Amino acid sequence: MVDLIFTVISLIVIVPLALFLGVIYSYLLRKLSARFQWRVGPMLRMYGDLKPLLGTTRLLQPLYDILKLYGKETIVPDVSRRRLFVYSPFLSLFFAVAAIFFIPFPGMPLLSGVPYSLIIASYLLIASILFTILGPVASGSPWAAIGARREVELFLVSELGFVLSLFAVAIARQSLVIWEISSGGQSLYLALLTVTAGALMFVAMLGKLHIKPFDMPEAEAEIVAGPYTEYSGKLLGTYYLTKVFLLYGLVALFISLFLPPIATDVLWLPLYIVAAVVLVFLLTSVQVLNPRYRIRNAINWYLKVAIPLGVLNFIIALAIWLVV
Amino acid sequence: MGIMDKARIYSPWLYHLHCGGCNGCDIETLAALAPRFDVERFGVQLVPSPRHADILLTTGCVPKQFIPMVKRIYEQVPAPKVVVAVGSCACGGSLFYDDAPENYAILGHPDLLIPVDVYVPGCAPKPEAIINGVVQGILKLAEKRSKK
């Protein structure tokens, strides 16, 4: 009974916590990429004389963007399939929030202990991304259609890498429960798998979060805003909110699967934060150091590099399972 | 001031509408967004679709062929919105604008088509002037309430 109450409370607490952390990670992405480009980026401490007008800090800049979008008019194009166009952002957000319930946070196992939670979490993440494709397709805009098509192509290859890395870990640890994987011990062989499968998961995250060189679904110079071209106001704000939750969810999943036991006990919290910041820093460095791939190059790259790496992971995982 | 009004001031997104200028103002506008001046420190972002924008930044005298596009782009920006006209051409048509006899190809300035809120004169205005214009636009934006 106590466990049940604790789980319910932690499920309620994790949503604002994930939003806050997601906003901080998004802020870091923007700030670090600005610093890499010799810009200032959203300011941590505003200039003294501008404080009354512009606020003291812009640490929550992504949250302000979302709030502003919620205060704006929402335009629904006449040519769109209205129901799918309007509901897709909310369904996408729903699945992203549902996915974070299955990913542990230090001190809060949440629902990560339920059987097959790894499969549930990965399916919910897939569903969330699926609705970021379906909504734009329903909008009737050619730019959104091109963006959605690129997203589908990218999604197919990046998802393969994502699944291969998840299941390599699952085989090596002989468990499909995220909590069991994240509370397991470390050994030399598992550390080897962490490096190879972690690298693959990192690459898959680049595709899922549209980080350069895999940002062709949103290629601004070519296809306006890609999938989000026709979205405005609350619907666009919901998609941005989904992105924030996805960023948090993927970072949390990475830490809980590849860096056990950081995501288990509340005492690991400082290390968890450090790991998350390092991961976001790595994502940002990849973003600023790379130009955008064409879609064909991206697929070729995934097929030539990521998928063989995934197969290698599987071999290592099987060897660990059979030998160790 | 509520949190929504604050958010409106904190995150103005620009859509850069080039209607028939000589590109001088556009270069200065981009200079305002580039590392030297970097308006992103105040949360300003250049967005690719007018549907995402709060501030419409127009440059140039409007050629008559552009009339439907300018109207359409203005209507695509969701309320509340502000139009900032950058450069002499966008403020008063500059040397391209004649009342009589009317120019056969050039309409003049975007104010003849869409309501402009802030004018930034200069040929071309400096990035500092453009940033000041955007700030005036933000202040006007804060006064407007969304219709929906």
Coordinates of C-alpha atoms in Angstrom, one line a residue:
Chain A
M1 CA 0.0 0.0 0.0
V2 CA 2.8 2.4 0.9
D3 CA 4.6 1.4 -2.3
L4 CA 1.4 2.2 -4.3
I5 CA 1.0 5.6 -2.7
F6 CA 4.7 6.4 -3.2
T7 CA 4.4 5.4 -6.9
V8 CA 1.3 7.5 -7.4
I9 CA 3.0 10.5 -5.8
S10 CA 6.2 10.1 -7.8
L11 CA 4.1 9.8 -11.0
I12 CA 2.6 13.2 -10.2
V13 CA 6.0 14.7 -9.3
I14 CA 7.9 13.4 -12.3
V15 CA 5.8 15.4 -14.9
P16 CA 6.8 19.0 -13.7
L17 CA 10.3 17.7 -12.8
A18 CA 10.7 16.2 -16.3
L19 CA 9.4 19.5 -17.8
F20 CA 11.9 21.5 -15.7
L21 CA 14.8 19.3 -16.6
G22 CA 13.8 19.1 -20.2
V23 CA 13.6 22.9 -20.3
I24 CA 17.1 23.1 -18.7
Y25 CA 18.5 20.6 -21.3
S26 CA 17.0 22.6 -24.2
Y27 CA 18.4 25.8 -22.7
L28 CA 21.8 24.2 -22.5
L29 CA 21.5 23.0 -26.1
R30 CA 20.7 26.6 -27.2
K31 CA 23.2 28.3 -25.0
L32 CA 26.1 25.9 -25.7
S33 CA 25.6 26.1 -29.5
A34 CA 25.5 29.9 -29.2
R35 CA 28.8 29.9 -27.3
F36 CA 30.3 27.5 -29.8
Q37 CA 29.4 30.0 -32.5
W38 CA 30.9 33.0 -30.6
R39 CA 27.4 34.3 -29.7
V40 CA 26.0 35.0 -26.3
G41 CA 22.8 33.0 -26.5
P42 CA 19.9 33.3 -24.1
M43 CA 21.4 35.2 -21.1
L44 CA 21.9 33.6 -17.7
R45 CA 22.1 37.0 -16.0
M46 CA 20.5 39.9 -17.8
Y47 CA 22.2 43.3 -18.0
G48 CA 21.4 45.4 -14.9
D49 CA 19.6 48.2 -16.6
L50 CA 17.4 45.9 -18.7
K51 CA 16.2 43.7 -15.8
P52 CA 12.9 45.6 -15.2
L53 CA 11.8 45.0 -18.8
L54 CA 13.5 41.8 -19.8
G55 CA 13.7 39.8 -16.5
T56 CA 16.6 38.7 -14.4
T57 CA 17.5 35.4 -16.2
R58 CA 16.6 33.5 -19.3
L59 CA 17.3 30.0 -17.9
L60 CA 13.7 29.1 -18.7
Q61 CA 13.8 30.5 -22.2
P62 CA 12.3 27.4 -23.9
L63 CA 9.5 27.5 -21.4
Y64 CA 8.7 31.1 -22.2
D65 CA 8.6 30.2 -25.9
I66 CA 6.1 27.5 -25.2
L67 CA 4.0 29.8 -22.9
K68 CA 4.0 32.5 -25.5
L69 CA 2.8 30.1 -28.2
Y70 CA -0.1 29.0 -25.9
G71 CA -1.1 32.7 -25.7
K72 CA -1.3 33.1 -29.5
E73 CA -4.0 32.6 -32.1
T74 CA -4.1 29.1 -33.5
I75 CA -4.7 28.9 -37.2
V76 CA -6.1 25.7 -38.8
P77 CA -5.7 25.6 -42.6
D78 CA -8.9 25.0 -44.6
V79 CA -7.2 22.3 -46.7
S80 CA -6.1 20.2 -43.7
R81 CA -7.7 17.1 -42.3
R82 CA -8.9 19.0 -39.3
R83 CA -9.3 16.3 -36.7
L84 CA -6.0 14.6 -37.3
F85 CA -4.3 18.0 -37.6
V86 CA -5.6 19.2 -34.3
Y87 CA -5.3 16.0 -32.2
S88 CA -1.9 14.9 -33.4
P89 CA 0.2 17.3 -31.2
F90 CA -1.8 16.4 -28.1
L91 CA -1.5 12.6 -28.8
S92 CA 2.2 13.1 -29.4
L93 CA 2.5 14.9 -26.1
F94 CA 0.5 12.2 -24.3
F95 CA 2.7 9.4 -25.5
A96 CA 5.9 11.3 -24.7
V97 CA 4.6 11.9 -21.1
A98 CA 3.5 8.3 -20.9
A99 CA 7.0 7.2 -21.9
I100 CA 8.7 9.1 -19.1
F101 CA 6.6 7.2 -16.6
F102 CA 8.5 4.0 -17.5
I103 CA 12.0 5.6 -17.2
P104 CA 13.5 5.7 -13.7
F105 CA 14.7 8.9 -12.0
P106 CA 17.1 8.8 -9.0
G107 CA 15.0 8.0 -6.0
M108 CA 11.9 7.3 -8.1
P109 CA 11.5 3.9 -9.8
L110 CA 8.1 5.1 -11.2
L111 CA 6.7 2.3 -13.4
S112 CA 10.1 1.1 -14.6
G113 CA 9.7 -2.1 -12.5
V114 CA 6.7 -3.4 -14.5
P115 CA 7.3 -6.4 -16.8
Y116 CA 8.5 -5.5 -20.3
S117 CA 8.9 -1.9 -19.4
L118 CA 11.8 -1.5 -21.9
I119 CA 9.5 -2.5 -24.7
I120 CA 6.6 -0.3 -23.5
A121 CA 8.9 2.7 -23.1
S122 CA 10.4 2.2 -26.6
Y123 CA 7.0 1.8 -28.2
L124 CA 5.6 4.9 -26.5
L125 CA 8.6 6.9 -27.7
I126 CA 7.9 5.6 -31.3
A127 CA 4.2 6.5 -31.0
S128 CA 5.1 10.0 -29.9
I129 CA 7.3 10.5 -33.0
L130 CA 4.7 8.8 -35.2
F131 CA 2.2 11.6 -34.3
T132 CA 4.8 14.2 -35.2
I133 CA 4.7 12.7 -38.7
L134 CA 0.9 12.2 -38.9
G135 CA -0.1 15.7 -38.0
P136 CA 2.0 17.4 -40.6
V137 CA 0.8 15.0 -43.3
A138 CA -2.8 16.0 -42.5
S139 CA -2.0 19.7 -42.8
G140 CA -2.1 19.7 -46.6
S141 CA 1.0 21.7 -47.0
P142 CA 3.7 20.5 -49.5
W143 CA 6.5 21.7 -47.2
A144 CA 5.0 19.7 -44.3
A145 CA 4.6 16.7 -46.6
I146 CA 8.2 16.8 -47.7
G147 CA 9.3 17.3 -44.1
A148 CA 7.2 14.4 -43.0
R149 CA 8.5 12.1 -45.7
R150 CA 12.1 12.9 -44.7
E151 CA 11.1 12.3 -41.1
V152 CA 9.7 8.9 -42.0
E153 CA 12.9 7.9 -43.9
L154 CA 15.1 9.1 -41.0
F155 CA 12.8 7.5 -38.5
L156 CA 13.1 4.1 -40.2
V157 CA 16.9 4.0 -40.0
S158 CA 17.4 5.7 -36.7
E159 CA 14.8 3.5 -35.1
L160 CA 16.7 0.4 -36.2
G161 CA 19.8 1.6 -34.5
F162 CA 17.8 2.6 -31.4
V163 CA 16.1 -0.9 -31.1
L164 CA 19.4 -2.7 -31.8
S165 CA 21.1 -0.9 -29.0
L166 CA 18.2 -1.4 -26.6
F167 CA 18.0 -5.1 -27.2
A168 CA 21.8 -5.6 -27.1
V169 CA 21.7 -4.3 -23.5
A170 CA 18.6 -6.4 -22.8
I171 CA 20.3 -9.6 -24.0
A172 CA 23.5 -8.9 -22.1
R173 CA 21.6 -8.2 -18.9
Q174 CA 18.9 -10.9 -19.6
S175 CA 16.1 -8.6 -18.7
L176 CA 13.4 -6.6 -20.4
V177 CA 12.7 -4.5 -17.3
I178 CA 14.3 -1.1 -17.2
W179 CA 14.6 -1.1 -13.4
E180 CA 16.4 -4.4 -13.4
I181 CA 18.8 -3.2 -16.1
S182 CA 19.4 0.1 -14.4
S183 CA 20.0 -1.4 -10.9
G184 CA 22.3 -4.1 -12.2
G185 CA 26.0 -4.1 -11.5
Q186 CA 28.9 -3.3 -13.8
S187 CA 31.6 -5.5 -15.1
L188 CA 34.4 -5.2 -17.7
Y189 CA 32.4 -6.9 -20.4
L190 CA 29.3 -4.8 -19.7
A191 CA 31.4 -1.7 -19.8
L192 CA 32.5 -2.6 -23.3
L193 CA 28.9 -3.0 -24.3
T194 CA 28.1 0.3 -22.8
V195 CA 30.7 2.0 -25.1
T196 CA 29.5 0.3 -28.3
A197 CA 25.7 0.2 -27.6
G198 CA 25.8 3.6 -26.0
A199 CA 27.5 5.1 -29.1
L200 CA 24.7 3.5 -31.2
M201 CA 22.0 4.9 -28.9
F202 CA 23.6 8.3 -29.1
V203 CA 23.5 8.3 -32.9
A204 CA 19.9 7.2 -32.8
M205 CA 19.1 10.0 -30.4
L206 CA 20.6 12.5 -32.9
G207 CA 18.1 11.2 -35.5
K208 CA 15.2 11.3 -33.1
L209 CA 15.9 14.8 -31.8
H210 CA 16.7 16.2 -35.2
I211 CA 20.2 17.3 -34.2
K212 CA 22.6 18.1 -37.0
P213 CA 23.7 16.3 -39.2
F214 CA 20.3 14.6 -39.1
D215 CA 18.0 17.7 -39.0
M216 CA 16.8 17.4 -42.6
P217 CA 13.1 17.1 -41.6
E218 CA 13.3 20.7 -40.3
A219 CA 15.8 22.0 -42.9
E220 CA 14.9 25.7 -42.7
A221 CA 16.8 26.7 -45.8
E222 CA 15.1 24.2 -48.0
I223 CA 11.6 23.4 -46.8
V224 CA 10.4 26.3 -44.6
A225 CA 9.9 24.8 -41.2
G226 CA 9.4 21.2 -42.4
P227 CA 6.7 19.3 -40.6
Y228 CA 5.7 22.2 -38.4
T229 CA 5.2 24.7 -41.3
E230 CA 1.4 24.9 -40.9
Y231 CA 1.3 24.7 -37.1
S232 CA 0.8 27.8 -35.0
G233 CA -0.2 28.9 -31.6
K234 CA -1.3 26.2 -29.1
L235 CA -0.7 23.3 -31.5
L236 CA 2.9 24.4 -32.2
G237 CA 3.4 25.0 -28.5
T238 CA 2.3 21.4 -27.8
Y239 CA 4.8 20.1 -30.3
Y240 CA 7.6 22.1 -28.6
L241 CA 6.4 20.8 -25.3
T242 CA 6.6 17.2 -26.7
K243 CA 10.2 18.0 -27.9
V244 CA 11.1 19.0 -24.3
F245 CA 9.7 15.8 -22.8
L246 CA 11.3 13.7 -25.6
L247 CA 14.7 15.3 -24.8
Y248 CA 14.3 14.6 -21.1
G249 CA 13.0 11.0 -21.8
L250 CA 15.8 10.0 -24.2
V251 CA 18.6 11.4 -21.9
A252 CA 17.0 9.6 -18.9
L253 CA 16.7 6.4 -20.9
F254 CA 20.3 6.6 -22.0
I255 CA 21.5 7.1 -18.4
S256 CA 19.3 4.4 -16.9
L257 CA 20.3 1.8 -19.5
F258 CA 24.0 2.5 -20.1
L259 CA 25.2 4.0 -16.8
P260 CA 23.7 1.8 -14.1
P261 CA 23.2 2.3 -11.2
I262 CA 23.1 6.1 -11.5
A263 CA 19.3 6.2 -12.2
T264 CA 18.4 4.2 -9.1
D265 CA 19.2 5.7 -5.7
V266 CA 18.6 9.3 -4.7
L267 CA 22.2 9.6 -3.6
W268 CA 23.3 9.3 -7.2
L269 CA 21.4 12.5 -8.1
P270 CA 24.5 14.7 -8.5
L271 CA 26.2 12.2 -10.7
Y272 CA 22.9 11.9 -12.7
I273 CA 22.9 15.6 -13.3
V274 CA 26.5 15.6 -14.3
A275 CA 25.9 12.7 -16.7
A276 CA 22.9 14.4 -18.3
V277 CA 24.8 17.7 -18.7
V278 CA 27.7 15.8 -20.3
L279 CA 25.3 14.0 -22.7
V280 CA 23.7 17.3 -23.7
F281 CA 27.1 18.8 -24.2
L282 CA 28.1 15.9 -26.5
L283 CA 24.8 16.3 -28.4
T284 CA 25.5 20.1 -28.8
S285 CA 29.0 19.5 -30.0
V286 CA 27.8 17.1 -32.7
Q287 CA 25.2 19.7 -33.7
V288 CA 27.6 22.6 -34.1
L289 CA 30.4 20.6 -35.7
N290 CA 28.4 19.2 -38.5
P291 CA 26.5 20.5 -41.6
R292 CA 23.3 18.9 -42.6
Y293 CA 23.3 15.5 -44.5
R294 CA 21.1 15.0 -47.5
I295 CA 18.6 12.3 -46.7
R296 CA 20.3 9.8 -48.9
N297 CA 23.7 10.4 -47.3
A298 CA 22.0 10.0 -43.8
I299 CA 20.4 6.7 -44.7
N300 CA 23.6 5.4 -46.3
W301 CA 25.6 6.5 -43.2
Y302 CA 23.2 4.7 -40.9
L303 CA 23.2 1.6 -43.1
K304 CA 27.0 1.6 -43.4
V305 CA 28.0 2.6 -39.9
A306 CA 25.2 2.3 -37.4
I307 CA 23.6 -1.0 -38.4
P308 CA 26.9 -2.9 -38.5
L309 CA 27.7 -1.4 -35.1
G310 CA 24.3 -2.7 -34.0
V311 CA 25.1 -6.2 -35.2
L312 CA 28.5 -6.0 -33.5
N313 CA 26.6 -5.1 -30.3
F314 CA 24.4 -8.1 -30.7
I315 CA 27.4 -10.3 -31.1
I316 CA 29.1 -8.8 -28.0
A317 CA 25.8 -9.1 -26.0
L318 CA 25.3 -12.8 -27.1
A319 CA 28.9 -13.5 -26.1
I320 CA 28.4 -11.9 -22.7
W321 CA 25.1 -13.9 -22.2
L322 CA 26.7 -17.3 -23.3
V323 CA 30.2 -17.0 -21.8
V324 CA 30.0 -14.8 -18.7
Chain B
M1 CA 2.0 41.7 -15.5
G2 CA 1.0 38.1 -15.9
I3 CA 3.2 35.2 -16.9
M4 CA 1.7 35.1 -20.4
D5 CA 2.5 38.8 -20.9
K6 CA 6.0 38.3 -19.7
A7 CA 6.4 35.3 -22.0
R8 CA 5.2 37.5 -24.9
I9 CA 7.9 40.0 -24.1
Y10 CA 10.6 37.4 -23.5
S11 CA 10.3 35.4 -26.7
P12 CA 9.6 37.5 -29.8
W13 CA 10.1 35.5 -32.9
L14 CA 10.9 37.4 -36.1
Y15 CA 9.8 36.6 -39.7
H16 CA 11.9 38.4 -42.2
L17 CA 9.7 39.5 -45.1
H18 CA 11.8 40.8 -48.0
C19 CA 9.6 42.7 -50.4
G20 CA 11.6 44.1 -53.3
G21 CA 14.4 46.0 -51.6
C22 CA 18.0 46.3 -52.7
N23 CA 19.1 43.8 -50.0
G24 CA 21.0 46.5 -48.0
C25 CA 18.4 46.4 -45.2
D26 CA 18.4 42.6 -45.3
I27 CA 22.1 42.4 -44.8
E28 CA 21.8 44.8 -41.8
T29 CA 19.0 42.7 -40.4
L30 CA 21.0 39.6 -40.6
A31 CA 23.9 41.4 -39.1
A32 CA 21.7 42.2 -36.1
L33 CA 21.1 38.4 -35.7
A34 CA 24.7 37.4 -36.2
P35 CA 27.3 37.0 -33.5
R36 CA 28.3 40.6 -33.2
F37 CA 24.9 41.9 -32.0
D38 CA 23.2 38.5 -31.3
V39 CA 19.6 39.3 -30.4
E40 CA 19.1 35.7 -29.3
R41 CA 20.4 36.8 -25.9
F42 CA 17.0 38.5 -25.4
G43 CA 15.1 35.5 -26.8
V44 CA 14.7 36.8 -30.3
Q45 CA 14.7 34.1 -33.0
L46 CA 14.4 34.1 -36.7
V47 CA 11.7 31.7 -37.7
P48 CA 11.2 30.2 -41.1
S49 CA 7.4 30.1 -41.3
P50 CA 5.1 33.2 -40.8
R51 CA 2.8 31.0 -38.8
H52 CA 5.4 30.9 -36.0
A53 CA 6.1 34.6 -36.0
D54 CA 5.2 37.4 -33.6
I55 CA 7.0 40.2 -35.4
L56 CA 6.9 40.7 -39.1
L57 CA 10.1 42.5 -40.3
T58 CA 9.5 44.0 -43.7
T59 CA 12.2 45.6 -45.9
G60 CA 11.9 47.2 -49.3
C61 CA 9.4 49.1 -51.4
V62 CA 6.7 46.8 -52.5
P63 CA 6.6 45.9 -56.2
K64 CA 3.0 45.6 -57.5
Q65 CA 3.6 41.9 -58.2
F66 CA 4.2 41.3 -54.5
I67 CA 0.9 42.8 -53.3
P68 CA -1.0 39.4 -52.9
M69 CA 2.0 37.8 -51.2
V70 CA 2.5 40.6 -48.7
K71 CA -1.2 40.5 -47.8
R72 CA -1.2 36.8 -47.5
I73 CA 1.9 36.6 -45.4
Y74 CA 0.5 39.3 -43.0
E75 CA -2.7 37.3 -42.6
Q76 CA -0.7 34.1 -41.9
V77 CA 0.9 35.6 -38.8
P78 CA -1.2 34.6 -35.8
A79 CA -2.4 37.4 -33.5
P80 CA -1.1 39.2 -31.6
K81 CA 1.4 40.5 -34.2
V82 CA 3.5 43.6 -34.9
V83 CA 4.9 44.8 -38.2
V84 CA 8.3 46.5 -38.1
A85 CA 9.2 48.4 -41.4
V86 CA 13.0 48.6 -41.8
G87 CA 14.7 51.1 -44.1
S88 CA 13.7 54.2 -46.0
C89 CA 11.8 52.3 -48.7
A90 CA 9.7 50.5 -46.2
C91 CA 9.0 53.7 -44.3
G92 CA 8.0 55.9 -47.1
G93 CA 8.8 54.3 -50.5
S94 CA 12.0 56.4 -50.8
L95 CA 13.0 57.3 -54.3
F96 CA 10.7 54.6 -55.8
Y97 CA 7.5 56.2 -54.6
D98 CA 5.6 58.8 -56.6
D99 CA 2.1 60.0 -56.0
A100 CA 1.6 61.3 -59.5
P101 CA 2.4 60.1 -62.1
E102 CA 2.2 56.7 -60.4
N103 CA 5.1 54.3 -60.8
Y104 CA 4.1 51.5 -63.1
A105 CA 5.9 48.7 -61.2
I106 CA 6.3 49.9 -57.6
L107 CA 3.5 50.3 -55.1
G108 CA 5.6 52.3 -52.6
H109 CA 5.7 51.2 -48.9
P110 CA 4.0 48.3 -47.1
D111 CA 1.9 50.7 -45.0
L112 CA -0.4 51.0 -48.0
L113 CA -1.3 47.3 -47.7
I114 CA -0.8 46.3 -44.1
P115 CA -0.8 48.2 -40.8
V116 CA 2.8 49.0 -39.8
D117 CA 3.4 49.5 -36.1
V118 CA 7.1 50.6 -36.0
Y119 CA 9.2 52.4 -38.6
V120 CA 13.0 52.2 -38.6
P121 CA 14.3 54.8 -41.1
G122 CA 17.7 54.7 -42.6
C123 CA 19.3 53.6 -45.9
A124 CA 20.3 51.1 -44.7
P125 CA 19.6 51.4 -40.9
K126 CA 22.4 50.2 -38.6
P127 CA 21.8 47.0 -36.7
E128 CA 21.5 49.0 -33.5
A129 CA 18.6 50.9 -35.0
I130 CA 16.9 47.6 -36.1
I131 CA 17.3 46.2 -32.6
N132 CA 15.8 49.3 -31.2
G133 CA 12.9 49.0 -33.7
V134 CA 12.4 45.4 -32.6
V135 CA 12.4 46.4 -29.0
Q136 CA 9.7 49.1 -29.7
G137 CA 7.8 46.3 -31.5
I138 CA 8.1 44.1 -28.4
L139 CA 6.7 46.9 -26.3
K140 CA 3.7 47.2 -28.7
L141 CA 3.3 43.5 -28.6
A142 CA 3.1 43.5 -24.9
E143 CA 0.1 45.9 -25.1
K144 CA -1.8 43.8 -27.5
R145 CA -3.9 40.9 -26.2
S146 CA -4.5 37.8 -28.2
K147 CA -8.0 37.7 -29.8
K148 CA -8.5 34.0 -29.0

